[in-house]
Tab-separated table of C-alpha atoms in Angstrom:
chain	number	residue	atom	x	y	z
A	1	MET	CA	-230.619	-154.006	95.169
A	2	PHE	CA	-230.100	-156.097	92.047
A	3	GLU	CA	-226.437	-156.633	91.256
A	4	PHE	CA	-224.666	-157.974	88.196
A	5	GLU	CA	-222.388	-160.949	88.596
A	6	VAL	CA	-219.082	-159.091	88.579
A	7	PRO	CA	-216.109	-161.382	87.916
A	8	GLU	CA	-213.366	-161.035	90.507
A	9	VAL	CA	-210.292	-159.727	88.745
A	10	ASP	CA	-207.095	-161.192	90.171
A	11	TYR	CA	-205.246	-157.935	90.770
A	12	THR	CA	-202.300	-159.836	92.240
A	13	GLN	CA	-201.386	-160.969	88.720
A	14	TYR	CA	-200.664	-157.397	87.637
A	15	SER	CA	-198.093	-154.903	88.831
A	16	ASN	CA	-198.999	-151.306	89.605
A	17	ARG	CA	-197.274	-150.187	86.406
A	18	GLN	CA	-199.265	-152.627	84.291
A	19	LEU	CA	-202.586	-151.553	85.802
A	20	VAL	CA	-201.963	-147.825	85.616
A	21	ALA	CA	-200.530	-147.893	82.083
A	22	VAL	CA	-203.819	-148.273	80.183
A	23	PRO	CA	-205.784	-145.412	81.823
A	24	LEU	CA	-202.765	-143.083	81.667
A	25	VAL	CA	-202.156	-143.853	77.988
A	26	VAL	CA	-205.838	-143.244	77.182
A	27	LEU	CA	-205.746	-139.990	79.174
A	28	GLY	CA	-202.572	-138.935	77.357
A	29	LEU	CA	-204.146	-139.621	73.954
A	30	ALA	CA	-207.266	-137.669	74.936
A	31	LEU	CA	-205.160	-134.696	76.052
A	32	ALA	CA	-203.205	-134.904	72.779
A	33	VAL	CA	-206.460	-134.757	70.798
A	34	LEU	CA	-207.666	-131.724	72.771
A	35	GLY	CA	-204.284	-130.039	72.434
A	36	GLY	CA	-204.142	-130.676	68.698
A	37	TRP	CA	-207.706	-129.440	68.305
A	38	TYR	CA	-206.783	-126.241	70.145
A	39	LEU	CA	-203.777	-125.623	67.896
A	40	VAL	CA	-205.848	-126.134	64.732
A	41	THR	CA	-209.133	-124.434	65.675
A	42	GLY	CA	-208.276	-122.153	68.605
A	43	ALA	CA	-210.529	-124.093	71.015
A	44	PRO	CA	-210.025	-127.507	72.672
A	45	VAL	CA	-213.596	-128.507	71.746
A	46	SER	CA	-215.742	-127.296	68.850
A	47	PRO	CA	-218.495	-125.067	70.312
A	48	SER	CA	-222.111	-125.058	69.141
A	49	ILE	CA	-224.169	-121.955	68.456
A	50	ASP	CA	-224.985	-121.892	72.183
A	51	PHE	CA	-221.478	-120.457	72.565
A	52	THR	CA	-220.685	-118.897	69.174
A	53	GLY	CA	-224.024	-117.403	68.168
A	54	GLY	CA	-226.186	-118.458	65.238
A	55	SER	CA	-229.731	-118.900	63.975
A	56	GLU	CA	-232.539	-121.432	64.165
A	57	LEU	CA	-235.358	-121.813	61.667
A	58	THR	CA	-238.519	-123.845	62.236
A	59	VAL	CA	-240.203	-125.117	59.085
A	60	GLU	CA	-242.678	-127.707	57.914
A	61	SER	CA	-241.467	-129.503	54.793
A	62	SER	CA	-241.905	-132.587	52.668
A	63	LEU	CA	-238.140	-132.651	52.079
A	64	SER	CA	-235.946	-135.101	53.956
A	65	GLN	CA	-233.431	-134.053	56.617
A	66	ALA	CA	-230.579	-134.724	54.176
A	67	GLU	CA	-232.184	-132.562	51.476
A	68	LEU	CA	-232.796	-129.702	53.911
A	69	ARG	CA	-229.193	-129.909	55.085
A	70	ASP	CA	-227.429	-130.163	51.734
A	71	ASN	CA	-229.431	-128.594	48.938
A	72	THR	CA	-231.839	-125.931	50.167
A	73	PHE	CA	-230.066	-122.986	51.797
A	74	ASP	CA	-227.145	-120.817	50.724
A	75	GLU	CA	-225.973	-120.499	54.343
A	76	PRO	CA	-224.118	-123.534	55.803
A	77	VAL	CA	-226.492	-125.732	57.813
A	78	VAL	CA	-225.178	-126.995	61.168
A	79	SER	CA	-227.968	-129.468	61.958
A	80	VAL	CA	-231.510	-130.452	61.040
A	81	GLN	CA	-233.617	-131.784	63.905
A	82	GLN	CA	-237.055	-133.334	63.447
A	83	VAL	CA	-239.685	-132.281	66.018
A	84	GLU	CA	-243.392	-132.513	66.762
A	85	GLY	CA	-244.348	-134.718	63.863
A	86	GLU	CA	-243.030	-136.238	60.694
A	87	ASN	CA	-242.627	-133.045	58.637
A	88	ARG	CA	-241.566	-130.372	61.147
A	89	TYR	CA	-237.889	-129.455	61.535
A	90	ILE	CA	-235.587	-127.094	63.406
A	91	ILE	CA	-232.699	-126.077	61.156
A	92	THR	CA	-229.600	-124.567	62.782
A	93	PHE	CA	-227.155	-122.202	61.070
A	94	ASP	CA	-223.815	-120.698	62.114
A	95	SER	CA	-224.839	-117.333	60.687
A	96	SER	CA	-226.790	-114.777	62.745
A	97	ASN	CA	-228.090	-113.091	59.571
A	98	LEU	CA	-231.668	-114.346	59.478
A	99	GLU	CA	-233.013	-112.283	56.566
A	100	PRO	CA	-231.714	-114.377	53.616
A	101	ILE	CA	-232.469	-117.608	55.481
A	102	GLU	CA	-236.065	-116.593	56.132
A	103	GLU	CA	-236.443	-115.381	52.556
A	104	THR	CA	-235.359	-118.769	51.236
A	105	ALA	CA	-237.849	-120.551	53.498
A	106	ARG	CA	-240.751	-118.216	52.653
A	107	SER	CA	-240.167	-118.395	48.893
A	108	SER	CA	-239.841	-122.183	48.721
A	109	ASP	CA	-242.770	-124.269	47.496
A	110	GLN	CA	-241.484	-127.278	49.458
A	111	MET	CA	-241.522	-125.797	52.962
A	112	GLU	CA	-243.673	-123.623	55.178
A	113	PHE	CA	-241.947	-121.065	57.405
A	114	LEU	CA	-243.093	-121.404	61.056
A	115	GLY	CA	-240.653	-119.315	63.083
A	116	SER	CA	-237.048	-118.337	63.727
A	117	GLY	CA	-234.641	-117.126	66.374
A	118	THR	CA	-231.042	-116.106	66.885
A	119	THR	CA	-228.324	-116.394	69.536
A	120	SER	CA	-226.031	-113.376	69.425
A	121	PRO	CA	-222.251	-113.881	69.659
A	122	ILE	CA	-222.193	-111.766	72.832
A	123	PHE	CA	-224.819	-113.932	74.515
A	124	GLY	CA	-222.977	-117.025	73.293
A	125	GLN	CA	-219.737	-115.813	74.867
A	126	GLU	CA	-221.588	-115.252	78.148
A	127	ASN	CA	-222.943	-118.806	77.952
A	128	GLN	CA	-219.402	-120.049	77.358
A	129	ARG	CA	-218.065	-118.152	80.353
A	130	LEU	CA	-220.836	-119.463	82.605
A	131	ALA	CA	-220.294	-123.043	81.374
A	132	VAL	CA	-216.547	-122.899	82.087
A	133	VAL	CA	-217.148	-121.346	85.509
A	134	GLY	CA	-219.819	-123.966	86.292
A	135	ILE	CA	-217.557	-126.896	85.434
A	136	GLY	CA	-214.634	-125.292	87.290
A	137	VAL	CA	-216.673	-124.636	90.429
A	138	ALA	CA	-218.135	-128.157	90.370
A	139	PHE	CA	-214.678	-129.700	89.958
A	140	LEU	CA	-213.135	-127.522	92.692
A	141	GLY	CA	-216.006	-128.249	95.075
A	142	MET	CA	-215.655	-131.962	94.413
A	143	SER	CA	-211.905	-131.802	95.065
A	144	LEU	CA	-212.325	-129.962	98.375
A	145	LEU	CA	-215.065	-132.345	99.498
A	146	VAL	CA	-212.953	-135.406	98.706
A	147	PHE	CA	-209.946	-134.036	100.587
A	148	ALA	CA	-212.164	-133.129	103.568
A	149	MET	CA	-213.532	-136.694	103.633
A	150	PHE	CA	-210.246	-138.591	103.420
A	151	ARG	CA	-207.739	-136.011	104.735
A	152	SER	CA	-204.937	-137.718	102.858
A	153	ILE	CA	-203.233	-136.729	99.643
A	154	VAL	CA	-203.023	-139.997	97.699
A	155	PRO	CA	-206.680	-141.160	98.003
A	156	SER	CA	-207.824	-137.621	97.225
A	157	ILE	CA	-205.580	-137.390	94.163
A	158	ALA	CA	-206.898	-140.764	92.995
A	159	VAL	CA	-210.497	-139.485	93.021
A	160	VAL	CA	-209.656	-136.123	91.437
A	161	LEU	CA	-207.471	-137.664	88.707
A	162	SER	CA	-210.164	-140.211	87.851
A	163	ALA	CA	-212.818	-137.479	87.613
A	164	PHE	CA	-210.522	-135.343	85.446
A	165	SER	CA	-209.948	-138.254	83.071
A	166	ASP	CA	-213.693	-138.970	82.977
A	167	LEU	CA	-214.204	-135.438	81.617
A	168	VAL	CA	-211.266	-135.286	79.208
A	169	ILE	CA	-211.917	-138.599	77.422
A	170	PRO	CA	-215.530	-137.784	76.351
A	171	LEU	CA	-214.413	-134.329	75.174
A	172	ALA	CA	-211.748	-135.889	72.955
A	173	VAL	CA	-214.225	-138.434	71.552
A	174	MET	CA	-216.689	-135.605	70.849
A	175	ASN	CA	-214.048	-133.910	68.700
A	176	LEU	CA	-213.281	-137.101	66.806
A	177	LEU	CA	-216.965	-137.775	66.052
A	178	GLY	CA	-217.958	-134.175	65.287
A	179	ILE	CA	-220.174	-133.606	68.321
A	180	LYS	CA	-220.100	-129.945	69.294
A	181	LEU	CA	-220.044	-128.635	72.848
A	182	SER	CA	-223.479	-127.291	73.771
A	183	LEU	CA	-225.292	-126.397	76.968
A	184	GLY	CA	-226.740	-129.920	76.901
A	185	THR	CA	-223.362	-131.643	76.675
A	186	VAL	CA	-222.021	-129.332	79.403
A	187	ALA	CA	-224.849	-130.632	81.599
A	188	ALA	CA	-223.772	-134.189	80.724
A	189	LEU	CA	-220.176	-133.379	81.766
A	190	LEU	CA	-221.423	-132.018	85.103
A	191	MET	CA	-223.361	-135.252	85.597
A	192	LEU	CA	-220.181	-137.212	84.889
A	193	ILE	CA	-218.433	-135.454	87.777
A	194	GLY	CA	-221.176	-136.749	90.066
A	195	TYR	CA	-221.055	-140.286	88.660
A	196	SER	CA	-217.264	-140.375	88.941
A	197	VAL	CA	-217.187	-139.151	92.521
A	198	ASP	CA	-219.864	-141.680	93.533
A	199	SER	CA	-217.938	-144.698	92.258
A	200	ASP	CA	-214.540	-143.480	93.476
A	201	ILE	CA	-215.731	-142.559	96.963
A	202	LEU	CA	-217.515	-145.918	97.195
A	203	LEU	CA	-214.229	-147.682	96.401
A	204	ASN	CA	-212.159	-145.514	98.751
A	205	ASN	CA	-214.611	-145.985	101.611
A	206	HIS	CA	-214.573	-149.763	101.275
A	207	VAL	CA	-210.790	-149.936	101.074
A	208	LEU	CA	-209.842	-147.338	103.674
A	209	ARG	CA	-212.671	-147.350	106.207
A	210	ARG	CA	-214.167	-150.836	106.315
A	211	SER	CA	-212.852	-154.068	107.689
A	212	GLY	CA	-211.295	-156.722	105.488
A	213	GLY	CA	-208.239	-157.029	103.301
A	214	PHE	CA	-207.515	-154.785	100.351
A	215	TYR	CA	-208.706	-157.187	97.641
A	216	GLU	CA	-211.780	-158.300	99.592
A	217	SER	CA	-212.784	-154.653	100.065
A	218	THR	CA	-212.119	-153.881	96.406
A	219	TYR	CA	-214.308	-156.747	95.184
A	220	ARG	CA	-217.065	-155.714	97.597
A	221	ALA	CA	-217.012	-152.171	96.212
A	222	MET	CA	-216.933	-153.477	92.628
A	223	ARG	CA	-220.105	-155.498	93.075
A	224	THR	CA	-222.046	-152.344	93.901
A	225	GLY	CA	-220.094	-149.824	91.825
A	226	VAL	CA	-220.031	-151.802	88.577
A	227	THR	CA	-223.763	-152.520	88.935
A	228	MET	CA	-224.497	-148.809	89.345
A	229	THR	CA	-222.339	-147.799	86.387
A	230	LEU	CA	-223.540	-150.503	83.973
A	231	THR	CA	-227.173	-149.755	84.821
A	232	SER	CA	-226.605	-146.060	84.097
A	233	MET	CA	-224.760	-146.878	80.870
A	234	ALA	CA	-227.631	-149.076	79.684
A	235	ALA	CA	-230.184	-146.343	80.398
A	236	MET	CA	-228.106	-143.683	78.637
A	237	ALA	CA	-227.470	-145.969	75.647
A	238	VAL	CA	-231.209	-146.556	75.238
A	239	MET	CA	-231.794	-142.798	75.423
A	240	ALA	CA	-229.070	-142.079	72.843
A	241	ILE	CA	-230.345	-144.740	70.415
A	242	SER	CA	-233.987	-143.658	70.789
A	243	ALA	CA	-233.093	-139.984	70.350
A	244	THR	CA	-231.057	-140.806	67.240
A	245	ILE	CA	-233.955	-142.743	65.720
A	246	PHE	CA	-236.368	-139.853	66.342
A	247	GLY	CA	-233.864	-137.191	65.238
A	248	ILE	CA	-233.457	-135.508	68.646
A	249	GLU	CA	-229.794	-134.583	68.274
A	250	LEU	CA	-229.356	-132.879	71.663
A	251	MET	CA	-230.613	-135.871	73.653
A	252	ALA	CA	-228.579	-138.226	71.481
A	253	SER	CA	-225.426	-136.200	72.178
A	254	ILE	CA	-226.096	-136.125	75.926
A	255	GLY	CA	-226.664	-139.876	76.026
A	256	PHE	CA	-223.552	-140.586	73.972
A	257	VAL	CA	-221.337	-138.356	76.137
A	258	LEU	CA	-222.610	-140.082	79.279
A	259	VAL	CA	-222.046	-143.574	77.856
A	260	VAL	CA	-218.448	-142.726	76.886
A	261	GLY	CA	-217.801	-141.006	80.215
A	262	LEU	CA	-219.213	-143.882	82.260
A	263	ALA	CA	-217.138	-146.399	80.293
A	264	ALA	CA	-214.082	-144.264	81.052
A	265	ASP	CA	-215.135	-144.193	84.701
A	266	LEU	CA	-215.107	-147.994	84.892
A	267	MET	CA	-211.552	-148.024	83.572
A	268	ASN	CA	-210.336	-145.176	85.775
A	269	THR	CA	-211.977	-146.402	88.973
A	270	TYR	CA	-210.977	-150.056	88.798
A	271	MET	CA	-207.559	-149.633	87.206
A	272	LEU	CA	-206.188	-146.159	87.993
A	273	ASN	CA	-207.840	-145.600	91.381
A	274	VAL	CA	-207.297	-149.183	92.542
A	275	THR	CA	-203.613	-148.937	91.619
A	276	LEU	CA	-203.085	-145.713	93.572
A	277	LEU	CA	-204.928	-147.116	96.589
A	278	ARG	CA	-202.905	-150.343	96.515
A	279	TRP	CA	-199.666	-148.377	96.310
A	280	TYR	CA	-200.868	-146.140	99.157
A	281	LYS	CA	-201.715	-149.055	101.439
A	282	TYR	CA	-198.794	-151.351	100.752
A	283	GLU	CA	-196.091	-148.723	100.342
A	284	GLY	CA	-197.173	-147.023	103.560
A	285	VAL	CA	-197.559	-143.562	102.023
A	286	LYS	CA	-199.699	-141.715	104.506
A	287	ARG	CA	-199.270	-138.129	103.381
């Protein structure tokens, strides 16, 4: 498999406190953002209409996306997404009252009404419950699997803490950049759990189960793990940029969340996880 030339970081030049400080500070800031968001809005992350209910309108129009968003409808527009050609759009609203929205579209000389649909608040709440349960079950299953593999507290905590941070940091960035939580971004968060576990288990296996010194094993794991993560980041970045250019907001959000989460995973795996493993091996903490 092709591998990037990964520079060998001289971990001996840094104490455990120095290495662990950066990922813990970033995690703390992310938790502060989520906590502040919860106090202000009542939810740690702003939900999309997938979870709150709302309406979608499909139209064909000569107007630009900005004009459709800002100047056309009385109801607040959440997003305008271009689809299936240059002049076709899906317009999303917070309101579930379709009648005035459809009336505006039908009476306008600058757009042709093509179709509409709604997500009820009750159905949105059910989606929200299922999304939370899905993430919780995935995280719990990952935690149990990791503990069953290593049967030791510290390496297991290292993997679980890294995965937790990989989820929290993208959620905080989503709030800061105005990206709402949707079923698509929930799917991206579930993918991040898998990416995180892959890189962390790879590192733990090399350090704890293979021959060689701690730093030799760490560098060996980095050559494969960093290659995997950077390749995935490049693919997701291309997807996010392409989706943004073509106005596919959902795919752009998924790609962006994955890029941020994978960048966080690099930091957490090779700073936080490495620090905990080094402390575990050299301090002789076995339980």
